[in-house]
């Protein structure tokens, strides 16, 4: 069964990577898959599978959990971190269903229990392959043939432009400042920058600079020596050292104190630091990505943020647009989250009603994608039956919509339209009484009639 994408262009045969250390089981699976028309490549343990996805591209991975050399869960975690859009289906024995639920929550596409039900297996693979083809054709559709490894959803012009920039900047060593309102997806952009860089196999370490008091933040970032302060019972490495060779994501950088900004500037300039209470100079090789929802340029102008640090961070600035400025992305996001939360909560979702989708597209989303994600999760949980309707949406969304659906005349665009609107409105006001309407309009009944004829009305 060859599959075709778009205008009849034949894609390479659909290929599935089958990972199982039981040779007989693997052989049986591959013969089945071939019978169903798929190409099949075998890997006999997790480590081989991880290496295989680096070398060739696959449409889906079918993987056993229990394997001697690198188990399925670890292999999945590694594959998913690098190729988030590659669907992985986990096969597990009945006794380890809990483990399967855990991997689903971490992003595995599906799981199957052994002994396998072959109909379910075929369906799961069909779904996985379809999903992969949709996602990869969307990525390939981006201008410049850009292929990003990312879970970021968005096909609106501003998002395509942003993702294109991510594609250019990711493989460089540039420090990047990601700017955008709360919940727009700044952290996802930071992850995409890391995952598409040479550093992808090294750690990606996050620090929320707003979550910690200044002293704690310092020790969190730079580490501390034993006895550096009360409670410092042993030496501790900070996030900079943990991120050595990889990327450090400094979230909410705009909330750091002036003193902290001086310390950060030094590490950025020298790539070296000292633990709190320590003398030793430690060299680190870390790429910095910072994020903020504050306008740092204004903060610099108001002396609330150091100008030198701002310029250090802002080698490249990526701005993530608010959701209300890219409403075209809303339906895609809604479908994505609806499927995700239906799976997670074991709900059957047949459809999202048109009215519900209209409301979601019209709403202004001050909390951006995060607010949308929460609204959909709540909607799926409150859903009665198998349709997501506007009734299970949060009230503010239902209420905003009333503003839109309340009848309001469309603005007339020309004199002809203005006259027509006034005439039709007067007729409606007089319940279709033409004599009364013509009297109110100050025209003869005959003129009224001839105008109505022009509008195609009696
Ligand atoms: N384009 C997108 N596609 C899919 N999921 C998205 C997208 N944008 C955001 N999300 C999801 O929305 C949530 C919020 O995104 P994220 O944490 O990256 O936002 P943020 O800009 O860092 O927010 P904050 O400023 O509040 O920290 C996450 O669960 C993220 O996975
Ligand atoms: Mg964030």
CSV table of C-alpha atoms and ligand atoms in Angstrom, one decimal:
chain,number,residue,atom,x,y,z
A,1,UNK,CA,0.0,0.0,0.0
A,2,UNK,CA,1.9,3.1,-1.2
A,3,UNK,CA,0.7,6.3,0.1
A,4,UNK,CA,0.7,9.6,-1.8
A,5,UNK,CA,1.0,13.1,-0.5
A,6,UNK,CA,-0.7,16.0,-2.1
A,7,UNK,CA,-0.8,16.4,-5.9
A,8,UNK,CA,0.0,12.8,-6.6
A,9,UNK,CA,3.7,13.1,-5.7
A,10,UNK,CA,4.9,9.7,-4.6
A,11,UNK,CA,6.8,9.7,-1.4
A,12,UNK,CA,9.4,7.1,-0.4
A,13,UNK,CA,7.7,3.9,0.8
A,14,UNK,CA,6.4,4.3,4.3
A,15,UNK,CA,9.1,2.8,6.6
A,16,UNK,CA,8.6,1.6,10.2
A,17,UNK,CA,11.4,0.9,12.6
A,18,UNK,CA,10.6,-2.2,14.7
A,19,UNK,CA,12.6,-2.4,18.0
A,20,UNK,CA,12.4,-5.6,20.0
A,21,UNK,CA,15.1,-7.8,21.4
A,22,UNK,CA,13.1,-10.9,21.0
A,23,UNK,CA,14.1,-12.1,17.5
A,24,UNK,CA,11.0,-14.3,16.9
A,25,UNK,CA,8.6,-11.5,17.9
A,26,UNK,CA,10.5,-9.0,15.7
A,27,UNK,CA,10.4,-11.4,12.8
A,28,UNK,CA,6.7,-12.0,13.2
A,29,UNK,CA,6.0,-8.2,13.4
A,30,UNK,CA,8.0,-7.4,10.3
A,31,UNK,CA,6.3,-10.1,8.2
A,32,UNK,CA,2.9,-8.7,9.3
A,33,UNK,CA,3.9,-5.1,8.5
A,34,UNK,CA,5.2,-6.1,5.1
A,35,UNK,CA,2.0,-7.9,4.4
A,36,UNK,CA,0.2,-4.7,5.2
A,37,UNK,CA,2.4,-2.9,2.6
A,38,UNK,CA,5.0,-1.1,4.8
A,39,UNK,CA,8.7,-1.3,4.6
A,40,UNK,CA,10.2,-2.5,7.8
A,41,UNK,CA,13.7,-2.0,9.4
A,42,UNK,CA,14.7,-4.0,12.5
A,43,UNK,CA,16.6,-2.9,15.5
A,44,UNK,CA,17.4,-5.4,18.3
A,45,UNK,CA,17.7,-3.0,21.2
A,46,UNK,CA,17.1,0.6,22.3
A,47,UNK,CA,20.6,1.9,21.6
A,48,UNK,CA,20.6,0.5,18.0
A,49,UNK,CA,17.2,2.3,17.5
A,50,UNK,CA,18.5,5.6,18.7
A,51,UNK,CA,21.4,5.3,16.3
A,52,UNK,CA,19.1,4.2,13.5
A,53,UNK,CA,16.8,7.3,13.7
A,54,UNK,CA,19.9,9.5,13.5
A,55,UNK,CA,20.9,7.9,10.2
A,56,UNK,CA,17.7,7.4,8.3
A,57,UNK,CA,14.2,8.8,8.4
A,58,UNK,CA,11.3,6.7,9.5
A,59,UNK,CA,7.6,7.3,9.5
A,60,UNK,CA,7.0,5.6,12.9
A,61,UNK,CA,8.8,3.5,15.5
A,62,UNK,CA,7.2,0.4,17.1
A,63,UNK,CA,9.1,-0.4,20.3
A,64,UNK,CA,9.1,-2.9,23.0
A,65,UNK,CA,9.5,-1.6,26.6
A,66,UNK,CA,11.5,-4.4,28.1
A,67,UNK,CA,14.9,-4.9,26.4
A,68,UNK,CA,18.2,-5.8,27.8
A,69,UNK,CA,20.5,-3.1,26.4
A,70,UNK,CA,18.8,0.3,26.8
A,71,UNK,CA,15.1,-0.3,27.6
A,72,UNK,CA,12.3,1.1,25.5
A,73,UNK,CA,11.5,4.0,27.8
A,74,UNK,CA,15.0,5.4,27.7
A,75,UNK,CA,15.3,4.9,24.0
A,76,UNK,CA,11.9,6.7,23.6
A,77,UNK,CA,13.0,9.6,25.7
A,78,UNK,CA,16.1,10.1,23.6
A,79,UNK,CA,14.4,9.7,20.3
A,80,UNK,CA,11.5,12.0,21.3
A,81,UNK,CA,13.9,14.8,22.5
A,82,UNK,CA,15.5,14.9,19.1
A,83,UNK,CA,12.7,14.0,16.8
A,84,UNK,CA,9.5,15.2,18.6
A,85,UNK,CA,7.3,14.7,15.5
A,86,UNK,CA,8.4,11.1,14.9
A,87,UNK,CA,5.6,9.0,16.4
A,88,UNK,CA,6.7,6.2,18.7
A,89,UNK,CA,4.4,3.4,19.6
A,90,UNK,CA,5.3,1.5,22.8
A,91,UNK,CA,4.5,-2.2,23.2
A,92,UNK,CA,4.2,-3.4,26.8
A,93,UNK,CA,3.1,-6.4,28.8
A,94,UNK,CA,-0.2,-6.1,30.7
A,95,UNK,CA,1.7,-5.8,34.0
A,96,UNK,CA,3.4,-2.5,33.1
A,97,UNK,CA,0.5,-0.5,31.9
A,98,UNK,CA,1.4,2.2,34.4
A,99,UNK,CA,4.8,2.6,32.7
A,100,UNK,CA,3.0,3.0,29.4
A,101,UNK,CA,0.7,5.7,30.7
A,102,UNK,CA,3.8,7.5,31.9
A,103,UNK,CA,5.4,7.4,28.4
A,104,UNK,CA,2.2,8.6,26.8
A,105,UNK,CA,2.2,11.6,29.1
A,106,UNK,CA,5.8,12.2,28.0
A,107,UNK,CA,4.7,12.3,24.4
A,108,UNK,CA,4.7,8.7,23.1
A,109,UNK,CA,2.2,8.4,20.3
A,110,UNK,CA,0.4,5.3,21.4
A,111,UNK,CA,0.9,2.1,23.4
A,112,UNK,CA,-0.2,-1.5,22.8
A,113,UNK,CA,-0.4,-4.3,25.3
A,114,UNK,CA,0.9,-7.7,24.6
A,115,UNK,CA,-0.3,-10.2,23.4
A,116,UNK,CA,-0.9,-7.8,20.5
A,117,UNK,CA,-4.3,-7.4,18.9
A,118,UNK,CA,-3.4,-7.2,15.2
A,119,UNK,CA,-6.3,-5.0,14.3
A,120,UNK,CA,-5.3,-2.4,16.9
A,121,UNK,CA,-1.7,-2.7,15.8
A,122,UNK,CA,-2.6,-1.9,12.2
A,123,UNK,CA,-4.9,1.0,13.3
A,124,UNK,CA,-2.3,2.5,15.6
A,125,UNK,CA,0.3,2.3,12.8
A,126,UNK,CA,-2.0,3.9,10.3
A,127,UNK,CA,-2.7,6.7,12.7
A,128,UNK,CA,0.9,7.2,13.5
A,129,UNK,CA,2.0,7.3,9.9
A,130,UNK,CA,-0.8,9.7,8.9
A,131,UNK,CA,0.2,12.0,11.8
A,132,UNK,CA,3.8,12.0,10.8
A,133,UNK,CA,3.0,12.8,7.2
A,134,UNK,CA,0.8,15.7,8.1
A,135,UNK,CA,3.4,17.1,10.5
A,136,UNK,CA,6.4,16.6,8.1
A,137,UNK,CA,4.5,18.0,5.1
A,138,UNK,CA,3.7,21.1,7.2
A,139,UNK,CA,7.3,21.5,8.1
A,140,UNK,CA,8.4,21.0,4.5
A,141,UNK,CA,5.9,23.6,3.4
A,142,UNK,CA,7.7,26.2,5.3
A,143,UNK,CA,9.6,28.6,3.0
A,144,UNK,CA,13.2,27.7,2.2
A,145,UNK,CA,12.4,24.0,2.6
A,146,UNK,CA,13.3,24.5,6.2
A,147,UNK,CA,13.1,21.3,8.3
A,148,UNK,CA,13.0,22.0,12.0
A,149,UNK,CA,12.8,19.4,14.7
A,150,UNK,CA,10.1,20.9,16.9
A,151,UNK,CA,6.6,20.4,18.3
A,152,UNK,CA,5.7,24.0,17.7
A,153,UNK,CA,2.4,24.3,15.9
A,154,UNK,CA,1.7,27.2,13.6
A,155,UNK,CA,1.3,27.9,9.9
A,156,UNK,CA,0.3,31.6,10.1
A,157,UNK,CA,2.7,34.0,8.3
A,158,UNK,CA,4.2,35.4,11.5
A,159,UNK,CA,4.8,31.9,12.9
A,160,UNK,CA,6.4,30.7,9.6
A,161,UNK,CA,8.6,33.8,9.7
A,162,UNK,CA,9.6,33.1,13.3
A,163,UNK,CA,10.3,29.4,12.7
A,164,UNK,CA,12.4,30.3,9.7
A,165,UNK,CA,14.4,32.6,11.9
A,166,UNK,CA,14.7,29.8,14.5
A,167,UNK,CA,16.1,27.6,11.7
A,168,UNK,CA,18.8,30.2,10.8
A,169,UNK,CA,19.8,31.0,14.3
A,170,UNK,CA,19.6,27.6,16.0
A,171,UNK,CA,22.8,26.1,14.5
A,172,UNK,CA,24.9,29.2,15.4
A,173,UNK,CA,26.4,30.0,18.8
A,174,UNK,CA,24.5,33.3,19.1
A,175,UNK,CA,22.9,34.3,22.3
A,176,UNK,CA,19.2,34.8,21.7
A,177,UNK,CA,16.7,36.9,23.5
A,178,UNK,CA,13.1,35.5,23.1
A,179,UNK,CA,10.5,38.2,23.7
A,180,UNK,CA,6.8,37.7,23.9
A,181,UNK,CA,3.7,37.9,26.1
A,182,UNK,CA,3.1,35.3,28.7
A,183,UNK,CA,2.1,31.9,27.4
A,184,UNK,CA,3.0,32.6,23.7
A,185,UNK,CA,5.5,29.7,23.6
A,186,UNK,CA,8.8,31.3,24.4
A,187,UNK,CA,10.1,28.2,26.2
A,188,UNK,CA,9.2,26.0,23.2
A,189,UNK,CA,11.2,28.4,21.0
A,190,UNK,CA,14.2,28.1,23.3
A,191,UNK,CA,13.9,24.3,23.2
A,192,UNK,CA,13.7,24.4,19.4
A,193,UNK,CA,16.9,26.5,19.3
A,194,UNK,CA,18.7,24.0,21.4
A,195,UNK,CA,17.3,20.9,19.7
A,196,UNK,CA,18.3,22.2,16.3
A,197,UNK,CA,21.8,23.2,17.3
A,198,UNK,CA,25.1,21.2,17.4
A,199,UNK,CA,24.6,21.1,21.2
A,200,UNK,CA,21.4,19.0,21.0
A,201,UNK,CA,22.9,15.9,22.6
A,202,UNK,CA,24.2,18.0,25.6
A,203,UNK,CA,22.0,19.3,28.4
A,204,UNK,CA,19.3,21.9,28.0
A,205,UNK,CA,19.0,23.5,31.5
A,206,UNK,CA,16.2,25.9,32.5
A,207,UNK,CA,16.3,28.5,35.3
A,208,UNK,CA,13.3,30.7,36.1
A,209,UNK,CA,15.0,33.9,37.3
A,210,UNK,CA,11.8,35.3,38.8
A,211,UNK,CA,11.0,32.2,41.0
A,212,UNK,CA,13.9,32.6,43.4
A,213,UNK,CA,15.1,35.2,45.9
A,214,UNK,CA,18.4,36.8,44.9
A,215,UNK,CA,20.7,34.8,47.2
A,216,UNK,CA,19.1,31.6,46.2
A,217,UNK,CA,19.2,32.4,42.5
A,218,UNK,CA,22.9,33.1,42.8
A,219,UNK,CA,23.7,29.7,44.3
A,220,UNK,CA,21.3,28.0,41.9
A,221,UNK,CA,23.2,29.5,38.9
A,222,UNK,CA,26.7,29.4,40.1
A,223,UNK,CA,26.7,26.7,42.8
A,224,UNK,CA,28.1,27.1,46.3
A,225,UNK,CA,30.9,25.8,48.5
A,226,UNK,CA,30.2,23.8,51.6
A,227,UNK,CA,29.5,26.2,54.4
A,228,UNK,CA,29.1,29.2,52.1
A,229,UNK,CA,25.9,30.1,54.1
A,230,UNK,CA,23.7,28.5,56.7
A,231,UNK,CA,22.3,25.3,55.3
A,232,UNK,CA,25.0,24.9,52.7
A,233,UNK,CA,25.9,21.4,54.0
A,234,UNK,CA,27.9,20.3,51.0
A,235,UNK,CA,29.3,21.7,47.8
A,236,UNK,CA,26.9,22.1,45.0
A,237,UNK,CA,27.3,22.6,41.3
A,238,UNK,CA,25.1,25.4,39.8
A,239,UNK,CA,23.1,25.4,36.6
A,240,UNK,CA,25.9,26.9,34.5
A,241,UNK,CA,28.1,23.9,35.2
A,242,UNK,CA,25.2,21.5,34.7
A,243,UNK,CA,24.6,23.1,31.3
A,244,UNK,CA,28.3,22.9,30.3
A,245,UNK,CA,28.6,22.0,26.6
A,246,UNK,CA,24.9,22.6,26.2
A,247,UNK,CA,22.4,25.5,26.5
A,248,UNK,CA,21.2,27.4,29.5
A,249,UNK,CA,17.7,28.9,29.3
A,250,UNK,CA,17.3,32.0,31.5
A,251,UNK,CA,13.6,32.5,31.8
A,252,UNK,CA,12.1,35.8,33.0
A,253,UNK,CA,15.5,37.5,32.7
A,254,UNK,CA,13.8,40.9,33.1
A,255,UNK,CA,13.1,40.2,36.7
A,256,UNK,CA,16.7,39.9,37.9
A,257,UNK,CA,18.2,42.4,40.3
A,258,UNK,CA,20.9,44.9,39.2
A,259,UNK,CA,23.5,43.0,41.3
A,260,UNK,CA,22.5,39.7,39.6
A,261,UNK,CA,22.8,41.4,36.2
A,262,UNK,CA,26.4,42.3,36.9
A,263,UNK,CA,27.2,38.7,37.8
A,264,UNK,CA,25.5,37.4,34.7
A,265,UNK,CA,27.3,39.8,32.5
A,266,UNK,CA,30.6,38.6,33.8
A,267,UNK,CA,29.9,35.0,33.0
A,268,UNK,CA,28.6,35.9,29.6
A,269,UNK,CA,31.7,37.8,28.8
A,270,UNK,CA,34.3,35.6,30.3
A,271,UNK,CA,32.6,32.2,30.3
A,272,UNK,CA,33.9,31.7,33.8
A,273,UNK,CA,32.5,31.8,37.3
A,274,UNK,CA,33.1,31.1,40.9
A,275,UNK,CA,30.8,29.2,43.3
A,276,UNK,CA,29.2,31.2,46.0
A,277,UNK,CA,31.8,31.3,48.9
A,278,UNK,CA,34.5,29.9,46.6
A,279,UNK,CA,37.8,31.1,45.1
A,280,UNK,CA,38.3,28.6,42.3
A,281,UNK,CA,37.6,29.9,38.8
A,282,UNK,CA,35.5,27.5,36.8
A,283,UNK,CA,35.4,27.6,33.0
A,284,UNK,CA,32.1,26.8,31.3
A,285,UNK,CA,31.1,26.4,27.6
A,286,UNK,CA,27.4,27.4,27.6
A,287,UNK,CA,25.1,28.9,25.1
A,288,UNK,CA,22.6,31.3,26.6
A,289,UNK,CA,19.0,31.8,25.6
A,290,UNK,CA,17.1,34.3,27.6
A,291,UNK,CA,13.4,35.0,27.6
A,292,UNK,CA,11.3,37.9,28.9
A,293,UNK,CA,7.8,39.3,28.6
A,294,UNK,CA,9.0,42.7,29.6
A,295,UNK,CA,10.1,45.3,27.0
A,296,UNK,CA,13.8,45.4,28.0
A,297,UNK,CA,14.5,48.4,25.8
A,298,UNK,CA,12.1,50.4,27.9
A,299,UNK,CA,13.6,48.8,31.1
A,300,UNK,CA,17.0,50.0,29.9
A,301,UNK,CA,15.7,53.5,29.2
A,302,UNK,CA,14.2,53.6,32.7
A,303,UNK,CA,17.4,52.3,34.3
A,304,UNK,CA,15.9,49.1,35.4
A,305,UNK,CA,18.0,46.9,33.3
A,306,UNK,CA,21.7,47.2,32.5
A,307,UNK,CA,22.3,48.3,29.0
A,308,UNK,CA,25.6,46.3,28.6
A,309,UNK,CA,23.8,43.1,29.6
A,310,UNK,CA,20.9,43.9,27.3
A,311,UNK,CA,23.3,44.2,24.3
A,312,UNK,CA,25.1,41.0,25.3
A,313,UNK,CA,21.8,39.0,25.4
A,314,UNK,CA,20.2,40.6,22.5
A,315,UNK,CA,22.6,39.4,19.8
A,316,UNK,CA,19.4,38.1,18.1
A,317,UNK,CA,15.9,38.9,19.3
A,318,UNK,CA,13.1,36.6,18.4
A,319,UNK,CA,9.6,38.0,19.0
A,320,UNK,CA,6.8,35.5,19.5
A,321,UNK,CA,3.5,37.0,18.4
A,322,UNK,CA,0.5,36.9,20.6
A,323,UNK,CA,-2.2,34.4,19.6
A,324,UNK,CA,-4.7,37.1,18.8
A,325,UNK,CA,-2.4,38.3,16.0
A,326,UNK,CA,-2.3,34.8,14.4
A,327,UNK,CA,-5.8,33.5,14.7
A,328,UNK,CA,-5.3,31.2,11.7
A,329,UNK,CA,-3.2,29.0,14.1
A,330,UNK,CA,-6.1,28.6,16.6
A,331,UNK,CA,-7.9,25.7,14.9
A,332,UNK,CA,-4.7,23.7,14.5
A,333,UNK,CA,-3.8,24.3,18.2
A,334,UNK,CA,-7.4,23.4,19.3
A,335,UNK,CA,-7.3,20.1,17.5
A,336,UNK,CA,-3.9,19.3,18.8
A,337,UNK,CA,-4.8,20.0,22.4
A,338,UNK,CA,-8.2,18.4,22.1
A,339,UNK,CA,-6.6,15.1,20.9
A,340,UNK,CA,-3.9,15.3,23.5
A,341,UNK,CA,-6.3,15.8,26.4
A,342,UNK,CA,-8.8,13.3,25.1
A,343,UNK,CA,-6.1,10.7,25.0
A,344,UNK,CA,-4.7,11.7,28.4
A,345,UNK,CA,-8.1,11.6,30.1
A,346,UNK,CA,-9.3,8.5,28.1
A,347,UNK,CA,-12.2,10.4,26.6
A,348,UNK,CA,-13.6,9.7,23.1
A,349,UNK,CA,-13.7,12.8,21.0
A,350,UNK,CA,-15.6,12.6,17.7
A,351,UNK,CA,-15.8,16.2,16.8
A,352,UNK,CA,-15.4,19.8,17.8
A,353,UNK,CA,-18.6,21.7,16.9
A,354,UNK,CA,-18.4,24.6,14.4
A,355,UNK,CA,-19.9,27.0,17.0
A,356,UNK,CA,-17.3,26.0,19.5
A,357,UNK,CA,-14.5,26.5,17.1
A,358,UNK,CA,-15.9,29.9,16.1
A,359,UNK,CA,-15.9,31.0,19.7
A,360,UNK,CA,-12.3,29.8,20.2
A,361,UNK,CA,-11.2,31.6,17.1
A,362,UNK,CA,-12.9,34.9,18.1
A,363,UNK,CA,-11.7,35.1,21.6
A,364,UNK,CA,-8.8,37.4,22.3
A,365,UNK,CA,-6.6,35.0,24.5
A,366,UNK,CA,-4.9,37.4,26.9
A,367,UNK,CA,-3.1,34.3,28.3
A,368,UNK,CA,-2.2,33.2,24.8
A,369,UNK,CA,-1.5,29.5,24.0
A,370,UNK,CA,-1.3,28.5,27.6
A,371,UNK,CA,-4.8,29.9,28.2
A,372,UNK,CA,-6.0,28.0,25.1
A,373,UNK,CA,-4.4,24.8,26.3
A,374,UNK,CA,-6.1,25.1,29.7
A,375,UNK,CA,-9.5,26.0,28.2
A,376,UNK,CA,-9.3,22.9,26.0
A,377,UNK,CA,-8.2,20.6,28.8
A,378,UNK,CA,-11.1,21.8,30.9
A,379,UNK,CA,-13.5,21.5,28.0
A,380,UNK,CA,-12.5,17.9,27.4
A,381,UNK,CA,-12.9,17.0,31.0
A,382,UNK,CA,-16.4,18.6,31.2
A,383,UNK,CA,-17.5,17.3,27.9
A,384,UNK,CA,-20.8,15.4,27.8
A,385,UNK,CA,-20.9,12.8,25.1
A,386,UNK,CA,-18.3,12.8,22.4
A,387,UNK,CA,-18.5,16.3,21.0
A,388,UNK,CA,-16.7,19.3,22.3
A,389,UNK,CA,-19.2,22.1,22.3
A,390,UNK,CA,-19.2,25.7,23.5
A,391,UNK,CA,-21.0,24.7,26.6
A,392,UNK,CA,-17.9,23.3,28.2
A,393,UNK,CA,-15.8,26.4,27.5
A,394,UNK,CA,-14.9,28.8,30.3
A,395,UNK,CA,-17.4,31.6,30.7
A,396,UNK,CA,-15.2,34.5,29.6
A,397,UNK,CA,-14.9,32.8,26.2
A,398,UNK,CA,-18.6,32.2,25.9
A,399,UNK,CA,-19.3,35.8,27.1
A,400,UNK,CA,-16.9,37.5,24.7
A,401,UNK,CA,-18.6,35.7,21.9
A,402,UNK,CA,-21.9,37.2,22.7
A,403,UNK,CA,-20.4,40.6,21.9
A,404,UNK,CA,-19.7,39.2,18.4
A,405,UNK,CA,-22.9,37.4,17.8
A,406,UNK,CA,-25.1,40.3,19.0
A,407,UNK,CA,-26.7,41.8,15.8
A,408,UNK,CA,-24.8,44.9,14.7
A,409,UNK,CA,-25.3,46.4,11.3
A,410,UNK,CA,-22.3,46.1,9.1
A,411,UNK,CA,-20.7,49.4,8.2
A,412,UNK,CA,-22.0,50.7,4.9
A,413,UNK,CA,-19.2,50.9,2.4
A,414,UNK,CA,-20.8,53.1,-0.2
A,415,UNK,CA,-23.7,55.6,-0.6
A,416,UNK,CA,-25.7,53.0,-2.4
A,417,UNK,CA,-25.2,50.5,0.5
A,418,UNK,CA,-26.0,53.2,3.1
A,419,UNK,CA,-29.2,54.0,1.3
A,420,UNK,CA,-30.1,50.4,0.9
A,421,UNK,CA,-29.5,49.6,4.6
A,422,UNK,CA,-31.6,52.6,5.7
A,423,UNK,CA,-34.5,51.6,3.4
A,424,UNK,CA,-34.5,48.0,4.5
A,425,UNK,CA,-34.3,49.0,8.1
A,426,UNK,CA,-37.2,51.4,7.8
A,427,UNK,CA,-39.2,48.7,6.1
A,428,UNK,CA,-38.4,46.3,8.9
A,429,UNK,CA,-39.4,49.0,11.5
A,430,UNK,CA,-42.7,49.5,9.8
A,431,UNK,CA,-43.3,45.8,9.5
A,432,UNK,CA,-43.2,46.0,5.7
A,433,UNK,CA,-45.7,48.8,5.4
A,434,UNK,CA,-44.4,50.6,2.2
A,435,UNK,CA,-46.6,53.7,2.5
A,436,UNK,CA,-45.5,54.3,6.0
A,437,UNK,CA,-41.9,53.6,5.1
A,438,UNK,CA,-41.9,55.9,2.1
A,439,UNK,CA,-43.5,58.7,4.3
A,440,UNK,CA,-40.7,58.3,7.0
A,441,UNK,CA,-38.0,58.2,4.3
A,442,UNK,CA,-39.4,61.3,2.6
A,443,UNK,CA,-39.7,59.6,-0.8
A,444,UNK,CA,-42.7,58.6,-2.9
A,445,UNK,CA,-44.1,55.1,-2.7
A,446,UNK,CA,-43.2,54.6,-6.4
A,447,UNK,CA,-39.5,55.6,-5.8
A,448,UNK,CA,-39.4,53.2,-2.9
A,449,UNK,CA,-40.7,50.4,-5.0
A,450,UNK,CA,-38.2,51.1,-7.9
A,451,UNK,CA,-35.4,51.0,-5.4
A,452,UNK,CA,-36.6,47.8,-3.9
A,453,UNK,CA,-36.8,46.3,-7.4
A,454,UNK,CA,-33.1,47.2,-7.9
A,455,UNK,CA,-32.2,45.4,-4.7
A,456,UNK,CA,-34.1,42.4,-6.0
A,457,UNK,CA,-36.8,42.8,-3.3
A,458,UNK,CA,-40.6,43.1,-3.7
B,1,LIG,N1,2.9,27.0,18.9
B,1,LIG,C1,2.7,26.1,19.9
B,1,LIG,N2,2.4,24.8,19.5
B,1,LIG,C2,2.1,23.9,20.5
B,1,LIG,N3,2.1,24.2,21.8
B,1,LIG,C3,2.4,25.4,22.2
B,1,LIG,C4,2.7,26.5,21.2
B,1,LIG,N4,2.9,27.6,21.9
B,1,LIG,C5,2.8,27.3,23.2
B,1,LIG,N5,2.5,26.0,23.4
B,1,LIG,C6,2.2,25.4,24.7
B,1,LIG,O1,1.6,26.4,25.5
B,1,LIG,C7,2.2,26.3,26.9
B,1,LIG,C8,2.9,27.7,27.2
B,1,LIG,O2,4.0,27.8,26.3
B,1,LIG,P1,5.4,28.3,27.0
B,1,LIG,O3,5.6,27.8,28.4
B,1,LIG,O4,6.5,28.0,26.0
B,1,LIG,O5,5.1,29.8,27.0
B,1,LIG,P2,6.0,31.0,27.6
B,1,LIG,O6,5.9,32.1,26.5
B,1,LIG,O7,7.3,30.5,28.0
B,1,LIG,O8,5.1,31.5,28.8
B,1,LIG,P3,5.5,32.3,30.1
B,1,LIG,O9,5.9,33.7,29.7
B,1,LIG,O10,4.2,32.3,30.9
B,1,LIG,O11,6.6,31.6,30.7
B,1,LIG,C9,3.1,25.1,26.9
B,1,LIG,O12,2.4,24.0,27.4
B,1,LIG,C10,3.5,24.9,25.4
B,1,LIG,O13,3.8,23.6,25.2
B,2,LIG,MG1,8.0,30.3,30.0
